[in-house]
Amino acid sequence: MSKAPAADGTVRIVEVGARDGLQNEKQIIPASAKIALIDRLSATGLRNIEATSFVSPRWIPQLADAAEVFSGIHKAAGVSYPVLVPNEHGYARARAVGATEIAVFAAASEAFSQRNINASISESMARIVPVIEQAKADGVRVRGYVSTVLGCPYQGAVAVTDVVRVAAQLYALGCYEISLGDTIGVGTPNQARTMLAAVAEAVPLAALAVHFHDTRGQALANNLACLEHGVRVIDASVAGTGGCPYAKGASGNVATEDVLYMLHVLGRENGSKVGRALASSNGEAA
Ligand code: HMG
Ligand code: MG
């Protein structure tokens, strides 16, 4: 399965709806429905589908069924199913059901780090180190997230230097890709471009992804700004579902189908049938 950015300029989507989307649902959704959603997503041609999260079920009861969901999905050939892991306990739970790719996460804002994971940024890094060491020993791939890259619900502005520092740390620890998260969806295209350019001074652009929540309707524009700056990996959530329970008021990620439609029109779609289907339903030649 392809992880490196495509040489032809096409863009890889990391579908995060089943994790980032469903972690924020008010009602508990049955595991069977989550499994059906993930299986339908893999049938669209999406190749990277974040399946669930092995965080504390007390903190995120919506995903308490992570083991059942991960075990129940049909593992389609050529599709990776990363899962979110906050600590060694979560890693052990994920490995017990056969996860072969994980995502770790840290924040650029101290205040958000405390609220989201009950730890400072440096404490969270200390938790991540043994997880990545074990993952390396087990041959498990590790993706890294940096949250609050364009603003924090508790602290307000976040210094770009803090984003760069955390992204560079995660990369140095061994994450193959760093996803830059505008957790609360407050960034604008110029801010996104400036932040990406600064991080790309410390982490290769080819190892960066962008993760825009769409609270202010800027996510698609932010993605385009970052694409124009050379990013080749976009996180998106089917139907724009989601948010973060520890970032009140934040809405879901940019909708996957909107990104795919844009990429199809730009001639930069990679593998999914959705953008083509949407374009043809518009009366355009598919
Ligand atoms: P804590 O309460 O400080 O943990 O939570 P603790 O280590 O003190 O342990 C307390 C209890 O939790 C213990 O159980 C542990 O065993 C248990 P007890 O002895 O009391 O019975 N525990 C666990 N149980 C199951 N799985 C685990 C686990 N770890 C501990 N992995 C912790 C610390 C990090 C666990 C907690 O704060 C947590 O799970 N936070 C997750 C919050 C979260 O999931 N937020 C959303 C995801 S991040 C996000 O959405 C942003 C992103 O999309 C990017 C962006 O948009 O920017 C990625
Ligand atoms: Mg998110």
Coordinates of C-alpha atoms and ligand atoms in Angstrom, one line a residue:
M1 CA 0.0 0.0 0.0
S2 CA 1.3 3.4 -0.9
K3 CA 2.3 5.7 1.9
A4 CA 4.8 8.0 0.1
P5 CA 3.4 11.0 -1.7
A6 CA 2.6 10.2 -5.4
A7 CA 5.2 11.5 -7.8
D8 CA 2.3 12.6 -10.2
G9 CA 1.0 15.1 -7.7
T10 CA -2.1 13.1 -6.7
V11 CA -3.2 13.4 -3.2
R12 CA -3.7 10.7 -0.6
I13 CA -6.7 11.0 1.7
V14 CA -6.7 9.8 5.3
E15 CA -10.3 9.1 6.1
V16 CA -10.8 9.9 9.8
G17 CA -14.6 9.9 10.1
A18 CA -14.9 6.6 12.0
R19 CA -12.5 7.9 14.7
D20 CA -12.5 11.7 14.7
G21 CA -16.1 11.8 13.5
L22 CA -17.7 9.2 15.8
Q23 CA -15.7 10.2 18.9
N24 CA -17.9 13.3 19.1
E25 CA -21.3 11.8 18.5
K26 CA -23.8 12.5 21.3
Q27 CA -25.3 9.1 21.1
I28 CA -23.4 5.8 21.4
I29 CA -23.5 4.2 17.9
P30 CA -23.6 0.4 17.8
A31 CA -20.4 -1.3 16.9
S32 CA -22.1 -3.0 14.0
A33 CA -23.0 0.4 12.4
K34 CA -19.4 1.5 12.8
I35 CA -18.1 -1.7 11.2
A36 CA -20.6 -1.2 8.3
L37 CA -19.5 2.4 7.8
I38 CA -15.8 1.4 7.7
D39 CA -16.5 -1.4 5.3
R40 CA -18.4 0.9 3.0
L41 CA -15.6 3.4 3.1
S42 CA -13.0 0.9 2.1
A43 CA -15.3 -0.1 -0.8
T44 CA -15.0 3.5 -2.2
G45 CA -11.3 3.1 -2.9
L46 CA -10.1 5.0 0.1
R47 CA -6.8 3.4 1.1
N48 CA -6.2 4.9 4.6
I49 CA -9.1 4.6 7.0
E50 CA -8.5 5.5 10.7
A51 CA -10.8 3.0 12.3
T52 CA -11.1 3.8 16.0
S53 CA -9.3 4.9 19.1
F54 CA -7.9 3.0 22.0
V55 CA -8.1 5.9 24.4
S56 CA -9.7 5.7 27.9
P57 CA -13.3 4.7 27.6
R58 CA -14.0 7.0 30.6
W59 CA -12.8 9.9 28.5
I60 CA -14.3 8.9 25.2
P61 CA -17.2 6.4 25.8
Q62 CA -18.2 6.8 22.2
L63 CA -15.3 4.6 21.2
A64 CA -15.3 2.2 24.1
D65 CA -16.0 -0.6 21.6
A66 CA -12.7 0.0 19.8
A67 CA -11.6 -3.7 20.1
E68 CA -14.9 -5.0 18.8
V69 CA -15.0 -2.5 15.9
F70 CA -11.4 -3.2 14.9
S71 CA -11.9 -7.0 15.1
G72 CA -15.1 -6.8 13.1
I73 CA -14.1 -4.8 10.1
H74 CA -13.3 -6.5 6.9
K75 CA -9.6 -5.8 6.3
A76 CA -9.6 -5.0 2.6
A77 CA -6.4 -5.7 0.7
G78 CA -4.2 -2.6 0.2
V79 CA -6.0 -0.6 2.9
S80 CA -4.4 0.5 6.1
Y81 CA -6.5 0.9 9.3
P82 CA -4.6 3.1 11.7
V83 CA -6.0 3.5 15.2
L84 CA -5.4 6.3 17.8
V85 CA -3.3 5.3 20.8
P86 CA -2.6 7.7 23.8
N87 CA -0.2 5.5 25.9
E88 CA 1.2 2.1 26.4
H89 CA -2.1 0.8 27.7
G90 CA -3.8 1.8 24.5
Y91 CA -1.0 0.3 22.5
A92 CA -1.4 -3.0 24.2
R93 CA -5.2 -3.0 23.6
A94 CA -4.7 -2.1 19.9
R95 CA -2.1 -4.8 19.4
A96 CA -4.3 -7.4 21.1
V97 CA -6.7 -7.1 18.2
G98 CA -4.0 -7.0 15.6
A99 CA -3.5 -3.3 14.8
T100 CA -0.5 -2.8 12.5
E101 CA -0.6 1.0 12.3
I102 CA -1.2 3.5 15.1
A103 CA -1.5 7.2 15.4
V104 CA -0.1 9.0 18.5
F105 CA -1.0 12.6 19.3
A106 CA 0.3 15.6 21.1
A107 CA -0.7 19.3 21.2
A108 CA 1.1 22.5 20.4
S109 CA -0.9 24.2 23.2
E110 CA -0.2 23.4 26.9
A111 CA -3.8 24.2 27.9
F112 CA -5.3 21.8 25.3
S113 CA -2.8 19.1 26.2
Q114 CA -4.0 19.2 29.9
R115 CA -7.7 19.2 29.0
N116 CA -7.4 16.5 26.3
I117 CA -5.0 14.0 27.9
N118 CA -4.4 15.2 31.4
A119 CA -0.8 15.8 30.8
S120 CA 1.6 18.6 29.8
I121 CA 3.2 18.5 26.3
S122 CA 6.4 17.2 27.7
E123 CA 4.6 14.5 29.8
S124 CA 2.7 13.5 26.7
M125 CA 6.0 13.1 24.8
A126 CA 7.4 11.0 27.6
R127 CA 4.3 8.7 27.2
I128 CA 4.7 8.5 23.5
V129 CA 8.4 7.5 23.5
P130 CA 7.9 3.9 24.8
V131 CA 4.9 3.5 22.6
I132 CA 6.9 4.3 19.5
E133 CA 9.9 2.2 20.7
Q134 CA 7.6 -0.8 21.1
A135 CA 5.9 -0.1 17.8
K136 CA 9.3 -0.1 16.1
A137 CA 10.2 -3.4 17.7
D138 CA 6.9 -4.8 16.5
G139 CA 7.1 -3.4 13.0
V140 CA 4.0 -1.2 13.6
R141 CA 3.9 2.0 11.6
V142 CA 3.3 5.2 13.6
R143 CA 1.6 8.4 12.4
G144 CA 1.8 11.5 14.6
Y145 CA -0.7 14.3 15.1
V146 CA -0.1 17.8 16.3
S147 CA -3.3 19.4 17.6
T148 CA -4.2 23.1 17.9
V149 CA -1.8 24.2 15.2
L150 CA -3.8 27.3 14.4
G151 CA -5.5 28.1 17.7
C152 CA -6.5 26.6 21.0
P153 CA -10.0 26.7 22.6
Y154 CA -8.4 27.4 26.0
Q155 CA -5.3 29.4 25.4
G156 CA -6.2 31.3 22.2
A157 CA -3.3 31.9 19.9
V158 CA -0.7 29.2 19.5
A159 CA 2.9 30.2 18.5
V160 CA 4.1 28.7 15.3
T161 CA 7.4 27.9 17.0
D162 CA 5.5 25.6 19.3
V163 CA 3.9 23.8 16.4
V164 CA 7.3 23.3 14.7
R165 CA 8.9 22.0 17.9
V166 CA 6.2 19.4 18.6
A167 CA 6.0 18.3 14.9
A168 CA 9.8 18.0 14.8
Q169 CA 9.9 16.0 18.0
L170 CA 7.3 13.5 16.8
Y171 CA 9.1 13.1 13.5
A172 CA 12.5 12.6 15.2
L173 CA 10.9 9.9 17.4
G174 CA 10.0 8.0 14.3
C175 CA 6.5 8.9 13.1
Y176 CA 6.5 8.4 9.3
E177 CA 4.1 11.2 8.8
I178 CA 3.0 14.2 10.9
S179 CA -0.6 15.4 10.5
L180 CA -1.1 19.1 11.4
G181 CA -4.4 19.6 13.1
D182 CA -6.5 22.7 13.2
T183 CA -8.5 21.1 16.0
I184 CA -11.1 23.9 16.4
G185 CA -11.2 25.0 12.7
V186 CA -10.3 28.6 13.2
G187 CA -7.4 29.0 10.7
T188 CA -7.5 30.8 7.4
P189 CA -5.6 30.0 4.2
N190 CA -2.8 32.5 4.8
Q191 CA -2.3 31.3 8.4
A192 CA -2.3 27.7 7.2
R193 CA 0.3 28.3 4.5
T194 CA 2.6 30.2 6.9
M195 CA 2.3 27.5 9.6
L196 CA 2.9 24.7 7.0
A197 CA 5.9 26.5 5.5
A198 CA 7.4 26.9 9.0
V199 CA 6.9 23.2 9.9
A200 CA 8.4 22.2 6.5
E201 CA 11.6 23.9 7.5
A202 CA 12.0 21.2 10.2
V203 CA 10.1 18.2 8.8
P204 CA 10.2 17.2 5.1
L205 CA 7.1 18.4 3.3
A206 CA 6.7 14.8 2.0
A207 CA 6.1 13.7 5.5
L208 CA 3.4 16.2 6.4
A209 CA -0.3 15.9 6.2
V210 CA -3.0 18.5 7.0
H211 CA -6.1 18.0 9.2
F212 CA -8.6 20.9 9.1
H213 CA -11.8 21.0 11.1
D214 CA -14.4 23.2 9.4
T215 CA -15.9 25.3 12.1
R216 CA -15.6 28.6 10.2
G217 CA -16.0 27.1 6.7
Q218 CA -12.4 27.5 5.9
A219 CA -11.3 23.9 5.7
L220 CA -11.5 23.4 1.9
A221 CA -9.7 26.7 1.3
N222 CA -7.1 25.8 3.8
N223 CA -6.5 22.5 2.1
L224 CA -6.1 24.2 -1.2
A225 CA -3.6 26.6 0.2
C226 CA -1.6 23.8 1.6
L227 CA -1.9 21.8 -1.6
E228 CA -0.5 24.7 -3.5
H229 CA 2.4 24.8 -1.0
G230 CA 3.1 21.2 -1.8
V231 CA 1.4 19.1 0.8
R232 CA 0.2 15.7 -0.6
V233 CA -1.8 14.2 2.2
I234 CA -5.2 15.4 3.5
D235 CA -7.2 14.1 6.4
A236 CA -10.9 14.3 5.9
S237 CA -14.1 12.9 7.5
V238 CA -17.0 11.4 5.6
A239 CA -19.9 13.8 5.5
G240 CA -17.8 16.2 7.7
T241 CA -18.7 14.4 10.8
G242 CA -17.1 15.0 14.1
G243 CA -15.1 17.3 16.3
C244 CA -13.2 16.9 19.5
P245 CA -15.1 16.4 22.8
Y246 CA -12.3 18.4 24.6
A247 CA -12.6 21.3 22.1
K248 CA -16.1 22.6 22.7
G249 CA -17.9 24.1 19.7
A250 CA -15.4 22.6 17.2
S251 CA -17.1 21.0 14.2
G252 CA -16.1 18.1 12.1
N253 CA -13.2 17.8 9.6
V254 CA -13.6 18.9 6.1
A255 CA -16.0 16.5 4.3
T256 CA -14.2 13.7 2.4
E257 CA -16.6 13.9 -0.5
D258 CA -15.9 17.7 -0.9
V259 CA -12.1 17.1 -0.9
L260 CA -12.5 14.3 -3.4
Y261 CA -14.7 16.4 -5.7
M262 CA -12.1 19.2 -5.6
L263 CA -9.2 16.9 -6.2
H264 CA -11.1 15.2 -9.1
V265 CA -11.7 18.6 -10.8
L266 CA -8.0 19.5 -10.2
G267 CA -7.0 16.1 -11.7
R268 CA -5.3 15.1 -8.5
E269 CA -7.5 12.4 -7.1
N270 CA -5.8 9.2 -6.1
G271 CA -7.8 6.0 -6.2
S272 CA -11.2 6.9 -4.9
K273 CA -14.3 6.5 -7.0
V274 CA -16.2 9.2 -5.2
G275 CA -14.9 12.4 -6.8
R276 CA -15.5 10.9 -10.2
A277 CA -19.0 9.8 -9.2
L278 CA -19.8 13.3 -7.9
A279 CA -18.5 15.0 -11.0
S280 CA -20.6 12.7 -13.3
S281 CA -23.7 13.3 -11.1
N282 CA -23.1 17.0 -11.9
G283 CA -23.4 16.2 -15.6
E284 CA -19.6 16.4 -16.1
A285 CA -17.7 13.8 -18.1
A286 CA -16.4 11.3 -15.5
Ligands
HMG1 P1 -5.9 9.6 32.9 O1 -7.2 9.5 33.6 O2 -5.0 10.7 33.2 O3 -5.1 8.2 32.9 O4 -6.2 9.7 31.3 P2 -4.3 7.4 33.9 O5 -3.1 6.9 33.3 O6 -4.2 8.1 35.2 O7 -5.3 6.1 34.2 C1 -6.6 6.2 34.7 C2 -7.4 5.0 34.4 O8 -7.6 5.0 33.0 C3 -6.7 3.7 34.8 O9 -7.8 2.8 35.1 C4 -6.1 3.3 33.5 O10 -5.9 1.9 33.4 C5 -7.1 3.7 32.5 P3 -8.2 2.5 36.6 O11 -6.9 1.9 37.3 O12 -8.6 3.8 37.3 O13 -9.3 1.5 36.5 N1 -6.5 3.9 31.2 C6 -7.0 3.4 30.0 N2 -8.0 2.5 29.8 C7 -8.1 2.1 28.5 N3 -7.4 2.5 27.5 C8 -6.3 3.4 27.7 C9 -6.1 3.8 29.0 N4 -5.2 4.6 29.6 C10 -5.5 4.7 30.9 N5 -5.6 3.8 26.7 C11 -5.6 9.4 29.0 C12 -5.1 9.8 30.4 C13 -4.6 9.8 28.0 C14 -5.8 7.9 29.0 C15 -7.0 10.1 28.8 O14 -6.9 11.4 29.0 C16 -7.5 9.9 27.4 O15 -7.8 8.8 27.0 N6 -7.7 11.0 26.6 C17 -8.1 10.9 25.2 C18 -8.9 12.1 24.8 C19 -9.2 11.9 23.4 O16 -9.4 10.9 22.9 N7 -9.4 13.1 22.7 C20 -9.8 13.1 21.3 C21 -8.7 12.6 20.4 S1 -7.4 13.8 20.0 C22 -8.2 14.6 18.7 O17 -9.3 14.4 18.4 C23 -7.3 15.6 17.9 C24 -7.0 15.0 16.5 O18 -8.1 14.7 15.7 C25 -6.1 16.0 15.7 C26 -6.8 17.4 15.7 O19 -7.9 17.6 15.3 O20 -6.1 18.4 16.0 C27 -6.1 13.7 16.6
MG2 MG -9.3 16.1 14.6

